[in-house]
Amino acid sequence: MQEIKQILDKTAYYDEACFENEKEKIFETQWQFVCMEEELSEPKSYILKDIGNTPIIVVNDKNEINAFVNICSHRGMTILRGDEKIESSIICPYHNWNFSLKGELKGLPQSKEFAHKEKKCLGLKKVQCEVWNGLVFVNLDLKAQSISDILNPIKDRILPYDNISELKSNDGYKYIINANWKIFVENYMDVYHLFHIHKESLKEYDHKNSHNEFVNNQWLFYQPLSQKGKSSSSWWSGYMGDIKSFNGQKGAYVSMLFPNFGITATENLCMFIHIKPLSATQTEIEVFIKSNYGSKKFKNELVYDYRDGKKSKSELLKKPDVMNEDIYVCEMIQKNIKSPHFKVNALAQDLEKPLFEYQSIIEKLLNPKR
């Protein structure tokens, strides 16, 4: 029987060279969440993101979502900064090359100077872009398998709803934490810790009867309601309302779409968690909550930033709160990881198996010849 153990060296959680390697071999080759589809609902609306080391533009072109690299094909200038309004085309400020909302070169000043080049060869580099159940994803690898082909066979284990459009944006938060992004992901998939640090904050769930597995690199987890949870579920139903198109068993359907996008779906709400690395030791956690009820005051505000010193680590544990508890754990691990005495000596063979499996996927991508 294969031993379930730590695969990655601890330097993978703080070394900037390791992080640069991840940008190239993970983030620039795997599907990455960009935004909710409604954020691009208006024609010519757009969003700028950095995927690994590559800046991209995602734009609504007559209700078709396109994506391309935000680097001018002329001299490598950044085209859009984010404060510009797009009219009929996208214009590079350096030499006024202008591109269509499909990324094609439409025109350029002094065009005779470039008569030796075909315009069709000078468009912006395309990026794969797909909308899956209201979520916009991109992939810089044009040969990568469609994310719909990956996720559709397991859709009801990720989003157990017959009509995802029934869900409305209810709330959103951002957290900037002092921890490597993989520490947060691994904590998210750690079944063992549910029994302990979350014993109060997640007491409505029956962890003993949970089950999980990886399917095509996607982690899928389900845990039913506990006896206590069945009464609290009734409270949630009264507060949030039941989602009419929910088609699963009551409980929590939790997934981690490789490598860094988490979803928690229940009969009352759906939470989307984007785990975005800022550096080798800093991570932005962006949370979107959808339910029966929309909110006109949806702000997606920053509620925790370790850098401002406004909230001490001890304050995170003042009352049962899943996110605060997770942030505390992740930041404490990051704080200790450079110590010569730090070592992951053992993993629970069943309850922490997802960590071993996830690290195995990461290791294979970073070192394919091993």
Tab-separated table of N, CA, C and O in Angstrom, residues 83-167:
chain	number	residue	atom	x	y	z
A	83	ASP	N	-8.553	51.927	-17.063
A	83	ASP	CA	-9.406	53.101	-16.884
A	83	ASP	C	-9.939	53.641	-18.209
A	83	ASP	O	-10.683	54.629	-18.236
A	84	GLU	N	-9.586	53.004	-19.320
A	84	GLU	CA	-10.037	53.470	-20.628
A	84	GLU	C	-11.440	52.934	-20.938
A	84	GLU	O	-11.829	51.857	-20.489
A	85	LYS	N	-12.188	53.678	-21.727
A	85	LYS	CA	-13.478	53.215	-22.223
A	85	LYS	C	-13.286	52.745	-23.659
A	85	LYS	O	-12.751	53.471	-24.496
A	86	ILE	N	-13.701	51.535	-23.940
A	86	ILE	CA	-13.565	50.988	-25.293
A	86	ILE	C	-14.717	51.493	-26.159
A	86	ILE	O	-15.885	51.427	-25.759
A	87	GLU	N	-14.385	51.997	-27.327
A	87	GLU	CA	-15.411	52.421	-28.287
A	87	GLU	C	-15.533	51.329	-29.356
A	87	GLU	O	-16.016	50.259	-29.079
A	88	SER	N	-15.049	51.612	-30.558
A	88	SER	CA	-15.174	50.621	-31.636
A	88	SER	C	-13.961	49.713	-31.735
A	88	SER	O	-13.995	48.690	-32.412
A	89	SER	N	-12.871	50.098	-31.072
A	89	SER	CA	-11.657	49.292	-31.153
A	89	SER	C	-10.800	49.521	-29.918
A	89	SER	O	-11.072	50.403	-29.104
A	90	ILE	N	-9.753	48.715	-29.805
A	90	ILE	CA	-8.790	48.831	-28.709
A	90	ILE	C	-7.525	49.458	-29.280
A	90	ILE	O	-6.950	48.947	-30.246
A	91	ILE	N	-7.089	50.567	-28.702
A	91	ILE	CA	-5.982	51.334	-29.290
A	91	ILE	C	-4.773	51.314	-28.365
A	91	ILE	O	-4.872	51.654	-27.180
A	92	CYS	N	-3.633	50.939	-28.922
A	92	CYS	CA	-2.393	50.976	-28.164
A	92	CYS	C	-1.926	52.437	-28.072
A	92	CYS	O	-1.818	53.123	-29.097
A	93	PRO	N	-1.622	52.939	-26.876
A	93	PRO	CA	-1.261	54.355	-26.727
A	93	PRO	C	0.123	54.705	-27.273
A	93	PRO	O	0.413	55.888	-27.474
A	94	TYR	N	0.954	53.707	-27.547
A	94	TYR	CA	2.342	53.964	-27.955
A	94	TYR	C	2.416	54.496	-29.384
A	94	TYR	O	2.942	55.579	-29.641
A	95	HIS	N	1.861	53.725	-30.347
A	95	HIS	CA	1.911	54.142	-31.753
A	95	HIS	C	0.541	54.121	-32.425
A	95	HIS	O	0.444	54.146	-33.652
A	96	ASN	N	-0.521	54.053	-31.604
A	96	ASN	CA	-1.899	54.093	-32.105
A	96	ASN	C	-2.280	52.928	-33.015
A	96	ASN	O	-3.147	53.078	-33.877
A	97	TRP	N	-1.651	51.784	-32.835
A	97	TRP	CA	-2.158	50.597	-33.512
A	97	TRP	C	-3.520	50.287	-32.889
A	97	TRP	O	-3.692	50.362	-31.658
A	98	ASN	N	-4.493	49.959	-33.757
A	98	ASN	CA	-5.809	49.667	-33.194
A	98	ASN	C	-6.297	48.283	-33.608
A	98	ASN	O	-6.069	47.817	-34.727
A	99	PHE	N	-6.965	47.647	-32.651
A	99	PHE	CA	-7.358	46.251	-32.792
A	99	PHE	C	-8.858	46.109	-32.555
A	99	PHE	O	-9.461	46.847	-31.767
A	100	SER	N	-9.455	45.147	-33.233
A	100	SER	CA	-10.877	44.859	-33.024
A	100	SER	C	-11.071	44.172	-31.680
A	100	SER	O	-10.104	43.766	-31.022
A	101	LEU	N	-12.326	44.015	-31.286
A	101	LEU	CA	-12.627	43.349	-30.023
A	101	LEU	C	-12.462	41.835	-30.123
A	101	LEU	O	-12.723	41.108	-29.172
A	102	LYS	N	-12.002	41.391	-31.286
A	102	LYS	CA	-11.591	39.993	-31.451
A	102	LYS	C	-10.066	39.873	-31.453
A	102	LYS	O	-9.518	38.795	-31.647
A	103	GLY	N	-9.379	41.026	-31.295
A	103	GLY	CA	-7.926	41.028	-31.242
A	103	GLY	C	-7.247	41.176	-32.585
A	103	GLY	O	-6.015	41.155	-32.666
A	104	GLU	N	-8.023	41.355	-33.646
A	104	GLU	CA	-7.434	41.487	-34.987
A	104	GLU	C	-6.935	42.915	-35.210
A	104	GLU	O	-7.562	43.872	-34.753
A	105	LEU	N	-5.828	43.053	-35.914
A	105	LEU	CA	-5.308	44.385	-36.240
A	105	LEU	C	-6.218	45.032	-37.281
A	105	LEU	O	-6.408	44.506	-38.373
A	106	LYS	N	-6.790	46.199	-36.944
A	106	LYS	CA	-7.690	46.909	-37.856
A	106	LYS	C	-6.961	47.965	-38.654
A	106	LYS	O	-7.254	48.190	-39.829
A	107	GLY	N	-6.029	48.653	-38.017
A	107	GLY	CA	-5.335	49.720	-38.720
A	107	GLY	C	-4.129	50.200	-37.934
A	107	GLY	O	-3.989	49.912	-36.741
A	108	LEU	N	-3.243	50.939	-38.640
A	108	LEU	CA	-2.041	51.481	-38.006
A	108	LEU	C	-1.579	52.705	-38.783
A	108	LEU	O	-1.715	52.757	-40.011
A	109	PRO	N	-1.046	53.711	-38.108
A	109	PRO	CA	-0.559	54.912	-38.808
A	109	PRO	C	0.654	54.578	-39.688
A	109	PRO	O	1.388	53.617	-39.410
A	110	GLN	N	0.829	55.377	-40.725
A	110	GLN	CA	1.950	55.176	-41.652
A	110	GLN	C	2.047	53.707	-42.098
A	110	GLN	O	3.098	53.062	-42.040
A	111	SER	N	0.928	53.174	-42.533
A	111	SER	CA	0.839	51.741	-42.841
A	111	SER	C	1.810	51.308	-43.943
A	111	SER	O	2.205	50.136	-43.998
A	112	LYS	N	2.228	52.239	-44.824
A	112	LYS	CA	3.172	51.857	-45.886
A	112	LYS	C	4.500	51.382	-45.320
A	112	LYS	O	5.222	50.607	-45.956
A	113	GLU	N	4.826	51.849	-44.121
A	113	GLU	CA	6.071	51.427	-43.474
A	113	GLU	C	6.064	49.923	-43.156
A	113	GLU	O	7.117	49.316	-42.923
A	114	PHE	N	4.849	49.342	-43.147
A	114	PHE	CA	4.719	47.934	-42.771
A	114	PHE	C	4.134	47.111	-43.915
A	114	PHE	O	3.526	46.063	-43.696
A	115	ALA	N	4.347	47.589	-45.137
A	115	ALA	CA	3.799	46.894	-46.296
A	115	ALA	C	4.353	45.478	-46.440
A	115	ALA	O	3.742	44.617	-47.076
A	116	HIS	N	5.513	45.231	-45.841
A	116	HIS	CA	6.142	43.916	-45.952
A	116	HIS	C	5.501	42.882	-45.005
A	116	HIS	O	5.851	41.704	-45.049
A	117	LYS	N	4.557	43.327	-44.162
A	117	LYS	CA	3.903	42.432	-43.216
A	117	LYS	C	2.401	42.351	-43.513
A	117	LYS	O	1.760	43.351	-43.848
A	118	GLU	N	1.837	41.165	-43.368
A	118	GLU	CA	0.396	41.004	-43.527
A	118	GLU	C	-0.297	41.363	-42.216
A	118	GLU	O	0.109	40.906	-41.148
A	119	LYS	N	-1.364	42.154	-42.325
A	119	LYS	CA	-2.070	42.591	-41.123
A	119	LYS	C	-2.609	41.415	-40.312
A	119	LYS	O	-2.631	41.453	-39.082
A	120	LYS	N	-3.022	40.364	-40.984
A	120	LYS	CA	-3.615	39.230	-40.273
A	120	LYS	C	-2.604	38.516	-39.375
A	120	LYS	O	-2.990	37.755	-38.481
A	121	CYS	N	-1.323	38.771	-39.623
A	121	CYS	CA	-0.277	38.157	-38.792
A	121	CYS	C	0.113	39.032	-37.610
A	121	CYS	O	0.973	38.652	-36.819
A	122	LEU	N	-0.505	40.212	-37.515
A	122	LEU	CA	-0.100	41.181	-36.492
A	122	LEU	C	-1.183	41.431	-35.437
A	122	LEU	O	-1.148	42.437	-34.733
A	123	GLY	N	-2.129	40.523	-35.359
A	123	GLY	CA	-3.162	40.650	-34.341
A	123	GLY	C	-2.629	40.287	-32.960
A	123	GLY	O	-1.488	39.834	-32.803
A	124	LEU	N	-3.452	40.503	-31.940
A	124	LEU	CA	-3.077	40.164	-30.571
A	124	LEU	C	-3.151	38.655	-30.367
A	124	LEU	O	-3.977	37.972	-30.966
A	125	LYS	N	-2.279	38.141	-29.532
A	125	LYS	CA	-2.244	36.703	-29.264
A	125	LYS	C	-3.550	36.275	-28.600
A	125	LYS	O	-3.969	36.838	-27.589
A	126	LYS	N	-4.167	35.264	-29.158
A	126	LYS	CA	-5.435	34.784	-28.626
A	126	LYS	C	-5.228	33.976	-27.351
A	126	LYS	O	-4.175	33.374	-27.137
A	127	VAL	N	-6.263	33.979	-26.526
A	127	VAL	CA	-6.286	33.196	-25.292
A	127	VAL	C	-7.585	32.402	-25.286
A	127	VAL	O	-8.645	32.943	-25.623
A	128	GLN	N	-7.516	31.130	-24.937
A	128	GLN	CA	-8.748	30.342	-24.825
A	128	GLN	C	-9.635	30.959	-23.756
A	128	GLN	O	-9.170	31.317	-22.679
A	129	CYS	N	-10.920	31.064	-24.046
A	129	CYS	CA	-11.857	31.649	-23.090
A	129	CYS	C	-13.181	30.890	-23.167
A	129	CYS	O	-13.697	30.652	-24.265
A	130	GLU	N	-13.702	30.492	-22.019
A	130	GLU	CA	-14.982	29.792	-21.967
A	130	GLU	C	-15.805	30.283	-20.785
A	130	GLU	O	-15.253	30.625	-19.736
A	131	VAL	N	-17.102	30.307	-20.987
A	131	VAL	CA	-18.033	30.569	-19.895
A	131	VAL	C	-18.669	29.242	-19.510
A	131	VAL	O	-19.287	28.579	-20.340
A	132	TRP	N	-18.482	28.858	-18.260
A	132	TRP	CA	-19.052	27.604	-17.765
A	132	TRP	C	-19.941	27.911	-16.569
A	132	TRP	O	-19.479	28.336	-15.533
A	133	ASN	N	-21.256	27.727	-16.764
A	133	ASN	CA	-22.232	27.954	-15.695
A	133	ASN	C	-22.049	29.311	-15.002
A	133	ASN	O	-22.037	29.408	-13.774
A	134	GLY	N	-21.880	30.346	-15.822
A	134	GLY	CA	-21.789	31.703	-15.300
A	134	GLY	C	-20.414	32.118	-14.828
A	134	GLY	O	-20.241	33.229	-14.323
A	135	LEU	N	-19.413	31.232	-14.997
A	135	LEU	CA	-18.043	31.517	-14.582
A	135	LEU	C	-17.168	31.663	-15.819
A	135	LEU	O	-17.209	30.815	-16.712
A	136	VAL	N	-16.378	32.717	-15.878
A	136	VAL	CA	-15.505	32.955	-17.034
A	136	VAL	C	-14.104	32.435	-16.708
A	136	VAL	O	-13.492	32.842	-15.716
A	137	PHE	N	-13.611	31.531	-17.545
A	137	PHE	CA	-12.281	30.957	-17.387
A	137	PHE	C	-11.453	31.221	-18.646
A	137	PHE	O	-11.996	31.322	-19.752
A	138	VAL	N	-10.127	31.288	-18.459
A	138	VAL	CA	-9.215	31.429	-19.590
A	138	VAL	C	-8.083	30.416	-19.453
A	138	VAL	O	-7.793	29.925	-18.359
A	139	ASN	N	-7.452	30.141	-20.586
A	139	ASN	CA	-6.273	29.273	-20.595
A	139	ASN	C	-5.332	29.770	-21.689
A	139	ASN	O	-5.731	29.914	-22.852
A	140	LEU	N	-4.080	30.048	-21.325
A	140	LEU	CA	-3.107	30.525	-22.309
A	140	LEU	C	-2.684	29.433	-23.272
A	140	LEU	O	-2.183	29.722	-24.360
A	141	ASP	N	-2.887	28.177	-22.876
A	141	ASP	CA	-2.535	27.048	-23.725
A	141	ASP	C	-3.677	26.796	-24.706
A	141	ASP	O	-4.740	26.293	-24.337
A	142	LEU	N	-3.461	27.149	-25.960
A	142	LEU	CA	-4.516	27.018	-26.976
A	142	LEU	C	-4.836	25.565	-27.301
A	142	LEU	O	-5.867	25.272	-27.905
A	143	LYS	N	-3.983	24.644	-26.891
A	143	LYS	CA	-4.215	23.216	-27.149
A	143	LYS	C	-4.842	22.502	-25.955
A	143	LYS	O	-5.119	21.301	-26.017
A	144	ALA	N	-5.072	23.224	-24.879
A	144	ALA	CA	-5.628	22.608	-23.674
A	144	ALA	C	-7.054	22.118	-23.918
A	144	ALA	O	-7.812	22.705	-24.699
A	145	GLN	N	-7.415	21.052	-23.243
A	145	GLN	CA	-8.769	20.510	-23.339
A	145	GLN	C	-9.783	21.532	-22.851
A	145	GLN	O	-9.537	22.281	-21.900
A	146	SER	N	-10.925	21.590	-23.503
A	146	SER	CA	-11.987	22.502	-23.123
A	146	SER	C	-12.376	22.281	-21.660
A	146	SER	O	-12.522	21.139	-21.210
A	147	ILE	N	-12.565	23.383	-20.929
A	147	ILE	CA	-12.959	23.230	-19.531
A	147	ILE	C	-14.367	22.655	-19.421
A	147	ILE	O	-14.690	21.934	-18.461
A	148	SER	N	-15.211	22.905	-20.395
A	148	SER	CA	-16.547	22.310	-20.393
A	148	SER	C	-16.461	20.795	-20.514
A	148	SER	O	-17.211	20.064	-19.847
A	149	ASP	N	-15.557	20.314	-21.359
A	149	ASP	CA	-15.378	18.862	-21.510
A	149	ASP	C	-14.857	18.236	-20.226
A	149	ASP	O	-15.171	17.090	-19.900
A	150	ILE	N	-14.056	18.992	-19.481
A	150	ILE	CA	-13.509	18.487	-18.210
A	150	ILE	C	-14.587	18.457	-17.132
A	150	ILE	O	-14.715	17.471	-16.390
A	151	LEU	N	-15.392	19.519	-17.053
A	151	LEU	CA	-16.292	19.691	-15.912
A	151	LEU	C	-17.721	19.196	-16.140
A	151	LEU	O	-18.403	18.827	-15.170
A	152	ASN	N	-18.191	19.174	-17.377
A	152	ASN	CA	-19.586	18.779	-17.616
A	152	ASN	C	-19.931	17.385	-17.082
A	152	ASN	O	-21.011	17.191	-16.514
A	153	PRO	N	-19.033	16.384	-17.234
A	153	PRO	CA	-19.381	15.051	-16.717
A	153	PRO	C	-19.551	15.006	-15.194
A	153	PRO	O	-20.181	14.071	-14.676
A	154	ILE	N	-19.000	15.988	-14.477
A	154	ILE	CA	-19.092	15.993	-13.011
A	154	ILE	C	-19.835	17.237	-12.512
A	154	ILE	O	-19.744	17.582	-11.344
A	155	LYS	N	-20.589	17.852	-13.386
A	155	LYS	CA	-21.229	19.136	-13.066
A	155	LYS	C	-22.098	19.059	-11.824
A	155	LYS	O	-22.038	19.930	-10.945
A	156	ASP	N	-22.913	18.021	-11.671
A	156	ASP	CA	-23.836	17.954	-10.543
A	156	ASP	C	-23.137	17.645	-9.228
A	156	ASP	O	-23.748	17.772	-8.157
A	157	ARG	N	-21.876	17.262	-9.281
A	157	ARG	CA	-21.106	17.078	-8.043
A	157	ARG	C	-20.372	18.371	-7.666
A	157	ARG	O	-19.797	18.465	-6.591
A	158	ILE	N	-20.397	19.333	-8.572
A	158	ILE	CA	-19.797	20.649	-8.322
A	158	ILE	C	-20.890	21.681	-8.053
A	158	ILE	O	-20.865	22.395	-7.046
A	159	LEU	N	-21.844	21.748	-8.963
A	159	LEU	CA	-22.966	22.690	-8.872
A	159	LEU	C	-24.259	21.900	-8.994
A	159	LEU	O	-24.762	21.695	-10.104
A	160	PRO	N	-24.817	21.425	-7.877
A	160	PRO	CA	-26.017	20.578	-7.937
A	160	PRO	C	-27.302	21.386	-8.110
A	160	PRO	O	-28.203	21.360	-7.258
A	161	TYR	N	-27.378	22.112	-9.204
A	161	TYR	CA	-28.535	22.944	-9.495
A	161	TYR	C	-28.963	22.700	-10.942
A	161	TYR	O	-28.125	22.611	-11.838
A	162	ASP	N	-30.285	22.626	-11.161
A	162	ASP	CA	-30.794	22.447	-12.523
A	162	ASP	C	-30.724	23.740	-13.318
A	162	ASP	O	-30.601	23.730	-14.539
A	163	ASN	N	-30.790	24.869	-12.613
A	163	ASN	CA	-30.797	26.169	-13.289
A	163	ASN	C	-29.892	27.131	-12.540
A	163	ASN	O	-30.326	27.811	-11.598
A	164	ILE	N	-28.634	27.200	-12.943
A	164	ILE	CA	-27.657	28.039	-12.229
A	164	ILE	C	-28.001	29.519	-12.343
A	164	ILE	O	-27.634	30.319	-11.479
A	165	SER	N	-28.738	29.895	-13.396
A	165	SER	CA	-29.086	31.310	-13.564
A	165	SER	C	-30.076	31.785	-12.508
A	165	SER	O	-30.303	32.986	-12.348
A	166	GLU	N	-30.673	30.836	-11.755
A	166	GLU	CA	-31.572	31.192	-10.658
A	166	GLU	C	-30.818	31.898	-9.532
A	166	GLU	O	-31.391	32.705	-8.800
A	167	LEU	N	-29.526	31.614	-9.403
A	167	LEU	CA	-28.720	32.182	-8.322
A	167	LEU	C	-28.352	33.632	-8.629
A	167	LEU	O	-27.994	33.961	-9.761
